[in-house]
Structures are given as structure tokens and as C-alpha cells.
CSV table of C-alpha atoms in Angstrom, one decimal:
chain,number,residue,atom,x,y,z
A,1,MET,CA,69.9,98.8,119.0
A,2,VAL,CA,71.4,101.9,117.4
A,3,GLN,CA,75.1,102.8,117.8
A,4,ARG,CA,76.4,106.2,117.0
A,5,THR,CA,80.0,107.2,116.7
A,6,ILE,CA,80.9,110.9,117.2
A,7,THR,CA,84.2,112.2,116.0
A,8,VAL,CA,85.5,115.3,117.7
A,9,TYR,CA,88.3,117.1,115.9
A,10,THR,CA,90.8,118.7,118.2
A,11,ASP,CA,93.7,121.1,117.5
A,12,ASP,CA,96.9,119.3,118.4
A,13,LEU,CA,98.5,122.5,119.7
A,14,SER,CA,95.8,124.2,121.6
A,15,GLY,CA,93.6,121.3,122.5
A,16,VAL,CA,90.5,123.2,121.3
A,17,ALA,CA,87.9,121.2,119.5
A,18,GLY,CA,86.0,122.5,116.5
A,19,GLU,CA,84.5,121.7,113.1
A,20,ASP,CA,87.1,123.9,111.4
A,21,VAL,CA,90.0,121.7,112.6
A,22,ALA,CA,91.7,119.9,109.6
A,23,THR,CA,94.6,117.5,109.2
A,24,HIS,CA,97.7,118.9,107.5
A,25,THR,CA,100.8,117.0,106.4
A,26,PHE,CA,104.4,118.1,106.0
A,27,SER,CA,107.8,116.4,105.7
A,28,VAL,CA,111.2,117.1,107.1
A,29,ASP,CA,114.3,115.1,106.1
A,30,GLY,CA,112.1,112.4,104.6
A,31,VAL,CA,109.9,111.9,107.6
A,32,ASN,CA,106.3,112.7,107.0
A,33,TYR,CA,104.3,114.4,109.8
A,34,GLU,CA,100.5,114.9,110.2
A,35,VAL,CA,99.0,117.4,112.5
A,36,ASP,CA,95.4,118.5,113.2
A,37,LEU,CA,95.1,122.3,113.4
A,38,GLY,CA,92.5,124.9,113.5
A,39,PRO,CA,92.8,127.9,111.1
A,40,ASP,CA,94.8,130.1,113.5
A,41,ASN,CA,97.4,127.5,114.3
A,42,TYR,CA,97.6,126.4,110.6
A,43,GLN,CA,98.4,130.0,109.7
A,44,LYS,CA,101.1,130.0,112.3
A,45,LEU,CA,102.6,126.8,110.7
A,46,LEU,CA,102.4,128.5,107.2
A,47,ASP,CA,104.0,131.7,108.6
A,48,VAL,CA,107.0,129.6,110.0
A,49,LEU,CA,107.4,127.4,107.0
A,50,GLY,CA,106.6,130.0,104.4
A,51,PRO,CA,110.1,131.4,103.9
A,52,PHE,CA,111.5,127.9,103.5
A,53,MET,CA,108.8,126.8,101.1
A,54,GLY,CA,109.4,130.0,99.1
A,55,VAL,CA,113.0,129.2,98.3
A,56,GLY,CA,112.7,125.4,98.4
A,57,ARG,CA,112.3,123.0,95.5
A,58,LYS,CA,109.2,120.8,95.1
A,59,THR,CA,110.2,117.2,94.9
A,60,GLY,CA,106.9,115.5,94.7
A,61,GLY,CA,103.4,116.1,93.4
A,62,THR,CA,100.5,117.3,95.5
A,63,ARG,CA,98.0,114.8,96.8
A,64,ARG,CA,94.8,115.2,94.9
A,65,PRO,CA,91.5,113.6,95.7
A,66,VAL,CA,90.7,110.6,93.7
A,67,LYS,CA,87.7,111.2,91.4
A,68,ARG,CA,85.7,108.2,90.6
A,69,GLY,CA,83.4,107.7,87.7
A,70,LYS,CA,84.9,110.4,85.5
A,71,THR,CA,83.0,109.3,82.4
A,72,ASP,CA,81.4,112.5,81.2
A,73,GLY,CA,78.1,111.5,82.8
A,74,ASP,CA,76.2,108.3,83.0
A,75,ALA,CA,78.5,105.2,82.5
A,76,GLY,CA,75.4,103.2,81.5
A,77,LYS,CA,74.7,105.6,78.7
A,78,ILE,CA,78.3,105.3,77.4
A,79,ARG,CA,78.0,101.5,77.5
A,80,VAL,CA,74.8,101.5,75.5
A,81,TRP,CA,76.4,103.8,72.9
A,82,ALA,CA,79.5,101.6,72.7
A,83,GLN,CA,77.4,98.5,72.2
A,84,SER,CA,75.4,100.3,69.4
A,85,GLN,CA,78.7,101.0,67.7
A,86,GLY,CA,79.8,97.4,67.9
A,87,ILE,CA,82.3,98.1,70.7
A,88,GLU,CA,82.5,95.4,73.4
A,89,VAL,CA,82.3,96.9,76.9
A,90,GLY,CA,81.8,95.0,80.1
A,91,PRO,CA,78.6,95.5,82.1
A,92,ARG,CA,80.5,96.7,85.1
A,93,GLY,CA,83.9,98.3,85.9
A,94,ARG,CA,86.0,100.9,84.3
A,95,ILE,CA,85.2,102.0,80.8
A,96,PRO,CA,88.4,101.8,78.7
A,97,ALA,CA,90.0,105.2,77.8
A,98,ASP,CA,89.8,104.5,74.0
A,99,VAL,CA,86.1,103.9,74.3
A,100,LEU,CA,85.7,107.2,76.2
A,101,GLU,CA,87.7,109.0,73.6
A,102,LYS,CA,85.4,107.6,70.8
A,103,TYR,CA,82.3,108.5,72.8
A,104,ARG,CA,83.5,112.1,73.4
A,105,ALA,CA,84.4,112.5,69.7
A,106,ALA,CA,80.9,111.3,68.7
A,107,GLN,CA,79.2,113.8,70.9
């Protein structure tokens, strides 16, 4: 038996579904909000908040996507190099930052 799940993104204001609907977050008085909006309604949100954002102070960083495996290429290659240099590196998991620095310097 095959089971298929279909996700339909719908603009919270207009109720219109579309592939261009995205989730946006904002905060007011310490309360975080999340809203799904199409491009037109997102622009309306920016138009309304824009003057306040322009004079406001940023208090937190932006959320950035987590990038995994940022090891300048193949982690296996780095492990082989480290072992050839007499540096102990586990067969799995994260490669220590100092090993990455040594690897980059050697390249």
C-alpha cells in the first residue's frame, strides 16, 4: 500500500492556496507570530511594518539555515588526511575545528 501526503499552502489572509505561499515570523511585545502569506500579502505586511522597522533597533540575530557538513568537501578525505598526519579523528561525527584549520592550511 502506498500512502501519499499532500501539503497545500494557503495564504492566511486571503485563503488562496499556492506554491508561492511562505511562512513569515514577526514579534510584538515579546510575543512571536507566524503567518503564511503569498507575495502580495507579504508585501502588504512589509509596507505596514516598514516604517517601524526603519526606526527600530534590532535586538536579536536573524535565523539562518543550519548548514551541515561544512568541511570543505568530503569529510572522509579530511579524515584520511588527518590520520596520515598522525592526528586522531573518529570515524564518524563532527570533525574538530582545529583539525579543519590544519587541513585548510595544508591545502
